[in-house]
CSV table of C-alpha atoms in Angstrom, one decimal:
chain,number,residue,atom,x,y,z
A,737,UNK,CA,43.1,121.4,-31.6
A,738,UNK,CA,46.1,120.3,-33.5
A,739,UNK,CA,46.0,117.9,-36.5
A,740,UNK,CA,47.8,115.2,-34.5
A,741,UNK,CA,45.2,115.5,-31.6
A,742,UNK,CA,42.3,115.2,-34.1
A,743,UNK,CA,43.9,112.0,-35.5
A,744,UNK,CA,44.3,110.6,-32.0
A,745,UNK,CA,40.7,111.3,-31.2
A,746,UNK,CA,39.5,109.6,-34.4
A,747,UNK,CA,41.6,106.5,-33.7
A,748,UNK,CA,40.2,106.3,-30.2
A,749,UNK,CA,36.6,106.5,-31.5
A,750,UNK,CA,37.3,103.7,-34.0
A,751,UNK,CA,38.9,101.5,-31.3
A,752,UNK,CA,35.9,102.0,-29.1
A,753,UNK,CA,33.5,101.2,-32.0
A,754,UNK,CA,35.4,98.0,-32.8
A,755,UNK,CA,35.3,96.9,-29.2
A,756,UNK,CA,31.6,97.6,-29.0
A,757,UNK,CA,31.1,95.5,-32.2
A,758,UNK,CA,33.2,92.7,-30.9
A,759,UNK,CA,31.4,92.7,-27.6
A,760,UNK,CA,28.1,92.5,-29.3
A,761,UNK,CA,29.2,89.7,-31.6
A,762,UNK,CA,30.6,87.8,-28.6
A,763,UNK,CA,27.3,88.2,-26.8
A,764,UNK,CA,25.4,86.9,-29.8
A,765,UNK,CA,27.7,83.9,-30.0
A,766,UNK,CA,27.1,83.1,-26.3
A,767,UNK,CA,23.4,83.5,-26.7
A,768,UNK,CA,23.5,81.3,-29.8
A,769,UNK,CA,25.4,78.6,-27.9
A,770,UNK,CA,22.9,78.8,-25.1
A,771,UNK,CA,20.0,78.4,-27.6
A,772,UNK,CA,21.8,75.4,-29.2
A,773,UNK,CA,22.2,73.8,-25.9
A,774,UNK,CA,18.6,74.4,-25.0
A,775,UNK,CA,17.4,73.0,-28.4
A,776,UNK,CA,19.5,69.9,-28.2
A,777,UNK,CA,17.1,66.9,-27.9
A,778,UNK,CA,17.3,64.6,-25.0
A,779,UNK,CA,18.4,61.2,-26.5
A,780,UNK,CA,16.0,58.3,-26.0
A,781,UNK,CA,17.3,55.0,-24.7
A,782,UNK,CA,17.8,52.4,-27.5
A,783,UNK,CA,14.6,50.8,-28.6
A,784,UNK,CA,13.9,47.1,-28.0
A,785,UNK,CA,15.4,45.0,-30.8
A,786,UNK,CA,13.0,42.2,-32.0
A,787,UNK,CA,14.2,38.9,-33.5
A,788,UNK,CA,14.2,38.3,-37.3
A,789,UNK,CA,11.5,36.5,-39.1
A,790,UNK,CA,11.2,34.5,-42.3
A,791,UNK,CA,7.6,35.1,-43.5
A,792,UNK,CA,5.4,32.2,-44.7
A,793,UNK,CA,3.2,33.8,-47.5
A,794,UNK,CA,0.5,31.1,-46.9
A,795,UNK,CA,-0.3,32.4,-43.4
A,796,UNK,CA,-1.7,35.8,-42.4
A,797,UNK,CA,1.3,38.2,-42.2
A,798,UNK,CA,0.0,40.2,-39.2
A,799,UNK,CA,-0.4,37.0,-37.3
A,800,UNK,CA,3.2,35.8,-38.0
A,801,UNK,CA,4.6,39.2,-37.1
A,802,UNK,CA,2.6,39.4,-33.9
A,803,UNK,CA,3.7,35.9,-32.8
A,804,UNK,CA,7.4,36.7,-33.7
A,805,UNK,CA,7.3,40.0,-31.8
A,806,UNK,CA,5.4,38.3,-28.9
A,807,UNK,CA,8.1,35.7,-28.6
A,808,UNK,CA,10.8,38.4,-28.6
A,809,UNK,CA,9.0,40.3,-25.9
A,810,UNK,CA,8.4,37.3,-23.7
A,811,UNK,CA,11.9,35.9,-24.2
A,812,UNK,CA,13.7,39.3,-23.8
A,813,UNK,CA,16.7,39.6,-21.4
A,814,UNK,CA,16.0,41.5,-18.2
A,815,UNK,CA,18.1,44.5,-19.2
A,816,UNK,CA,16.3,45.0,-22.6
A,817,UNK,CA,14.8,48.3,-23.4
A,818,UNK,CA,11.0,48.6,-22.8
A,819,UNK,CA,10.6,51.0,-25.7
A,820,UNK,CA,9.7,49.5,-29.1
A,821,UNK,CA,10.8,50.9,-32.4
A,822,UNK,CA,8.3,53.0,-34.4
A,823,UNK,CA,5.6,51.3,-36.6
A,824,UNK,CA,7.6,52.3,-39.6
A,825,UNK,CA,10.8,50.8,-38.2
A,826,UNK,CA,9.1,47.6,-37.2
A,827,UNK,CA,7.4,47.3,-40.6
A,828,UNK,CA,10.8,47.7,-42.4
A,829,UNK,CA,12.4,45.2,-40.0
A,830,UNK,CA,9.8,42.5,-40.8
A,831,UNK,CA,9.3,43.5,-44.4
A,832,UNK,CA,5.6,44.2,-44.2
A,833,UNK,CA,3.3,47.2,-44.7
A,834,UNK,CA,2.7,49.7,-41.9
A,835,UNK,CA,-1.0,48.6,-41.9
A,836,UNK,CA,0.0,45.0,-41.3
A,837,UNK,CA,2.4,46.1,-38.5
A,838,UNK,CA,-0.4,48.1,-37.0
A,839,UNK,CA,-2.7,45.1,-36.9
A,840,UNK,CA,0.0,43.0,-35.3
A,841,UNK,CA,0.6,45.6,-32.6
A,842,UNK,CA,-3.1,45.9,-31.9
A,843,UNK,CA,-3.2,42.2,-31.2
A,844,UNK,CA,-0.3,42.5,-28.7
A,845,UNK,CA,-2.0,45.5,-27.1
A,846,UNK,CA,-5.2,43.5,-26.7
A,847,UNK,CA,-3.2,40.8,-24.9
A,848,UNK,CA,-1.8,43.4,-22.5
A,849,UNK,CA,1.8,42.9,-23.7
A,850,UNK,CA,2.3,46.4,-24.9
A,851,UNK,CA,0.9,49.9,-24.4
A,852,UNK,CA,0.8,52.6,-27.0
A,853,UNK,CA,1.0,56.3,-26.2
A,854,UNK,CA,0.4,59.1,-28.6
A,855,UNK,CA,3.6,61.0,-29.4
A,856,UNK,CA,5.5,59.0,-26.8
A,857,UNK,CA,5.7,55.6,-28.5
A,858,UNK,CA,5.0,52.0,-27.8
A,859,UNK,CA,6.3,50.3,-24.7
A,860,UNK,CA,6.4,46.7,-23.3
A,861,UNK,CA,4.2,46.4,-20.2
A,862,UNK,CA,6.4,45.7,-17.1
A,863,UNK,CA,4.2,42.7,-16.2
A,864,UNK,CA,3.9,41.4,-19.7
A,865,UNK,CA,2.9,37.7,-19.7
A,866,UNK,CA,1.0,35.3,-21.7
A,867,UNK,CA,-2.7,35.5,-20.8
A,868,UNK,CA,-4.5,34.0,-23.8
A,869,UNK,CA,-4.4,30.5,-25.3
A,870,UNK,CA,-2.0,30.0,-28.2
A,871,UNK,CA,-3.6,29.7,-31.6
A,872,UNK,CA,-1.6,27.3,-33.8
A,873,UNK,CA,-1.8,28.2,-37.5
A,874,UNK,CA,1.3,26.3,-38.5
A,875,UNK,CA,3.9,28.9,-37.7
A,876,UNK,CA,7.1,27.9,-35.9
A,877,UNK,CA,7.1,31.3,-34.3
A,878,UNK,CA,3.8,30.5,-32.7
A,879,UNK,CA,5.4,27.5,-31.0
A,880,UNK,CA,8.3,29.7,-29.9
A,881,UNK,CA,5.9,32.3,-28.5
A,882,UNK,CA,3.9,29.7,-26.6
A,883,UNK,CA,7.0,28.4,-24.9
A,884,UNK,CA,8.5,31.8,-24.1
A,885,UNK,CA,8.1,34.1,-21.1
A,886,UNK,CA,8.7,31.8,-18.2
A,887,UNK,CA,11.7,31.1,-15.9
A,888,UNK,CA,13.4,27.9,-17.0
A,889,UNK,CA,15.6,25.6,-15.0
A,890,UNK,CA,17.6,22.9,-16.7
A,891,UNK,CA,17.2,19.8,-14.4
A,892,UNK,CA,19.7,17.7,-16.2
A,893,UNK,CA,21.1,16.7,-19.6
A,894,UNK,CA,23.2,14.0,-21.1
A,895,UNK,CA,23.4,11.1,-23.6
A,896,UNK,CA,21.1,8.1,-23.2
A,897,UNK,CA,20.0,5.1,-25.2
A,898,UNK,CA,17.1,5.9,-27.6
A,899,UNK,CA,13.9,5.2,-25.6
A,900,UNK,CA,11.8,2.4,-27.1
A,901,UNK,CA,8.9,4.7,-27.8
A,902,UNK,CA,11.1,7.1,-29.8
A,903,UNK,CA,13.0,4.5,-31.8
A,904,UNK,CA,10.9,5.2,-34.9
A,905,UNK,CA,12.1,8.8,-34.9
A,906,UNK,CA,15.8,8.0,-34.6
A,907,UNK,CA,16.4,4.8,-36.7
A,908,UNK,CA,20.0,5.7,-37.4
A,909,UNK,CA,21.0,6.7,-33.8
A,910,UNK,CA,22.1,4.4,-31.0
A,911,UNK,CA,21.6,7.2,-28.5
A,912,UNK,CA,20.2,10.7,-28.2
A,913,UNK,CA,21.0,13.6,-25.8
A,914,UNK,CA,18.2,14.2,-23.4
A,915,UNK,CA,17.4,17.6,-21.8
A,916,UNK,CA,15.0,17.9,-18.8
A,917,UNK,CA,13.7,21.4,-18.0
A,918,UNK,CA,11.2,22.9,-15.5
A,919,UNK,CA,9.4,26.1,-16.3
A,920,UNK,CA,7.9,28.4,-13.6
A,921,UNK,CA,5.7,31.5,-13.7
A,922,UNK,CA,8.0,34.5,-13.1
A,923,UNK,CA,5.5,36.3,-10.8
A,924,UNK,CA,4.2,33.5,-8.6
A,925,UNK,CA,7.2,31.1,-9.0
A,926,UNK,CA,4.6,28.4,-9.5
A,927,UNK,CA,5.7,25.5,-11.8
A,928,UNK,CA,3.7,25.4,-15.0
A,929,UNK,CA,5.2,22.6,-17.1
A,930,UNK,CA,8.2,20.4,-17.5
A,931,UNK,CA,9.8,19.2,-20.7
A,932,UNK,CA,12.0,16.4,-21.9
A,933,UNK,CA,13.8,16.8,-25.3
A,934,UNK,CA,15.5,14.0,-27.1
A,935,UNK,CA,17.9,15.6,-29.6
A,936,UNK,CA,20.2,14.0,-32.3
A,937,UNK,CA,23.8,13.8,-30.9
A,938,UNK,CA,25.3,15.8,-33.7
A,939,UNK,CA,22.9,18.6,-33.1
A,940,UNK,CA,23.2,18.4,-29.4
A,941,UNK,CA,26.9,18.9,-29.6
A,942,UNK,CA,26.3,22.4,-30.8
A,943,UNK,CA,23.8,23.4,-28.1
A,944,UNK,CA,24.9,25.6,-25.2
A,945,UNK,CA,22.9,24.5,-22.1
A,946,UNK,CA,22.9,28.2,-20.9
A,947,UNK,CA,20.8,29.1,-23.9
A,948,UNK,CA,18.1,26.7,-22.8
A,949,UNK,CA,17.6,28.7,-19.6
A,950,UNK,CA,16.8,31.8,-21.7
A,951,UNK,CA,15.0,30.4,-24.8
A,952,UNK,CA,12.8,27.5,-25.9
A,953,UNK,CA,14.5,24.5,-27.6
A,954,UNK,CA,12.8,25.4,-30.9
A,955,UNK,CA,14.4,28.8,-30.9
A,956,UNK,CA,17.8,27.5,-29.9
A,957,UNK,CA,17.7,24.9,-32.7
A,958,UNK,CA,16.6,27.4,-35.4
A,959,UNK,CA,18.3,30.7,-34.4
A,960,UNK,CA,21.4,29.6,-32.5
A,961,UNK,CA,22.4,26.2,-33.8
A,962,UNK,CA,21.1,27.0,-37.3
A,963,UNK,CA,18.9,24.0,-38.0
A,964,UNK,CA,16.7,24.6,-41.0
A,965,UNK,CA,13.4,23.5,-39.7
A,966,UNK,CA,11.0,22.3,-42.3
A,967,UNK,CA,8.0,21.3,-40.1
A,968,UNK,CA,6.9,20.4,-36.5
A,969,UNK,CA,4.2,17.8,-35.9
A,970,UNK,CA,2.3,18.4,-32.7
A,971,UNK,CA,0.1,16.1,-30.6
A,972,UNK,CA,-1.8,17.2,-27.5
A,973,UNK,CA,-3.7,14.8,-25.3
A,974,UNK,CA,-5.1,14.5,-21.8
A,975,UNK,CA,-3.3,12.3,-19.4
A,976,UNK,CA,-3.0,11.7,-15.7
A,977,UNK,CA,0.0,13.0,-13.7
A,978,UNK,CA,2.5,10.3,-12.9
A,979,UNK,CA,4.6,10.5,-9.7
A,980,UNK,CA,7.5,12.5,-11.4
A,981,UNK,CA,5.1,15.0,-13.0
A,982,UNK,CA,3.0,15.4,-9.8
A,983,UNK,CA,6.1,16.2,-7.8
A,984,UNK,CA,7.6,18.6,-10.3
A,985,UNK,CA,4.4,20.5,-11.1
A,986,UNK,CA,3.1,20.4,-7.5
A,987,UNK,CA,-0.2,18.8,-8.4
A,988,UNK,CA,-2.0,15.8,-6.9
A,989,UNK,CA,-1.0,12.3,-8.2
A,990,UNK,CA,-3.3,11.3,-11.2
A,991,UNK,CA,-4.7,14.8,-11.6
A,992,UNK,CA,-5.4,15.8,-15.3
A,993,UNK,CA,-2.5,17.3,-17.3
A,994,UNK,CA,-1.9,18.2,-20.9
A,995,UNK,CA,0.7,16.1,-22.6
A,996,UNK,CA,2.3,17.7,-25.6
A,997,UNK,CA,4.5,15.9,-28.1
A,998,UNK,CA,6.4,17.9,-30.8
A,999,UNK,CA,8.4,16.2,-33.5
A,1000,UNK,CA,10.8,18.6,-35.3
A,1001,UNK,CA,12.1,17.8,-38.8
A,1002,UNK,CA,14.9,19.4,-40.7
A,1003,UNK,CA,14.9,20.1,-44.5
A,1004,UNK,CA,16.4,16.7,-45.1
A,1005,UNK,CA,13.4,15.0,-43.5
A,1006,UNK,CA,15.4,13.9,-40.4
A,1007,UNK,CA,13.9,14.2,-36.9
A,1008,UNK,CA,16.2,16.5,-35.0
A,1009,UNK,CA,14.2,16.8,-31.7
A,1010,UNK,CA,11.3,15.1,-30.0
A,1011,UNK,CA,9.8,17.3,-27.2
A,1012,UNK,CA,7.5,15.8,-24.6
A,1013,UNK,CA,6.0,18.5,-22.4
A,1014,UNK,CA,3.7,18.1,-19.4
A,1015,UNK,CA,1.5,21.1,-18.7
A,1016,UNK,CA,-0.6,21.7,-15.7
A,1017,UNK,CA,-4.2,21.3,-16.8
A,1018,UNK,CA,-5.3,24.3,-14.9
A,1019,UNK,CA,-2.9,26.7,-16.6
A,1020,UNK,CA,-3.1,25.9,-20.4
A,1021,UNK,CA,-5.5,25.5,-23.2
A,1022,UNK,CA,-4.9,25.0,-26.9
A,1023,UNK,CA,-6.9,26.0,-30.0
A,1024,UNK,CA,-6.1,25.1,-33.6
A,1025,UNK,CA,-7.2,26.9,-36.7
A,1026,UNK,CA,-7.4,24.8,-39.9
A,1027,UNK,CA,-7.1,26.8,-43.1
A,1028,UNK,CA,-9.5,26.0,-46.0
A,1029,UNK,CA,-6.9,26.6,-48.7
């Protein structure tokens, strides 16, 4: 074999070796890409986003958090995710400890509003609805929660002279804006209560009526309009259904109803809203907790 032939054979062997090396590297790259594709996690749908909350340090934190989250769940839009953030994420959102958040979630789980699954997460129950009486501890969020979770129809709204029985609440107003709303159970379509709200005209001018079909008036005033609510004074009494109430709630005339009056004050001490709500007596009960300190 000549020297030139030996050099040609060596070159050929090097070329074959390089090709083999490249082929092996390419195969490894392809295999690695396949492994990466198989290892890529399947993205979860975005978690449900609860409303914000300003905590009152005089009240149990777990209770306030549970009521705020409860109101968010019951008032959520239809296309909202059913998956809640993790305990840690919720605790950070509300500014409480994980133990406090866990206690709040346990309360909602007891009510049947949520279900918790190990390693899968926490989910809103498809038929989540209010099944227990509201406990009023002085939290505005408790009132929002109590009024949430039902289909609302605005029956009418507009300016009107201040009713005589409300004159003491609006001494500087010649008229108020009145809103009339009917609420129904979303499952049975049965009417549960109807409400009349008398609102100061300057506040009413900033209210979008469409918001009242989604949220309670208290939430609209506080979170949408931006009223800084200082307190709400509630009165609940037993009455007999008048003709208008009997027709709207589909109950016999003069049957027992619960009549709720809520007077909402802003930080300047002005009355911004007087709500008068008639509840079917067979659908609601109220309990009040009085703190010793």
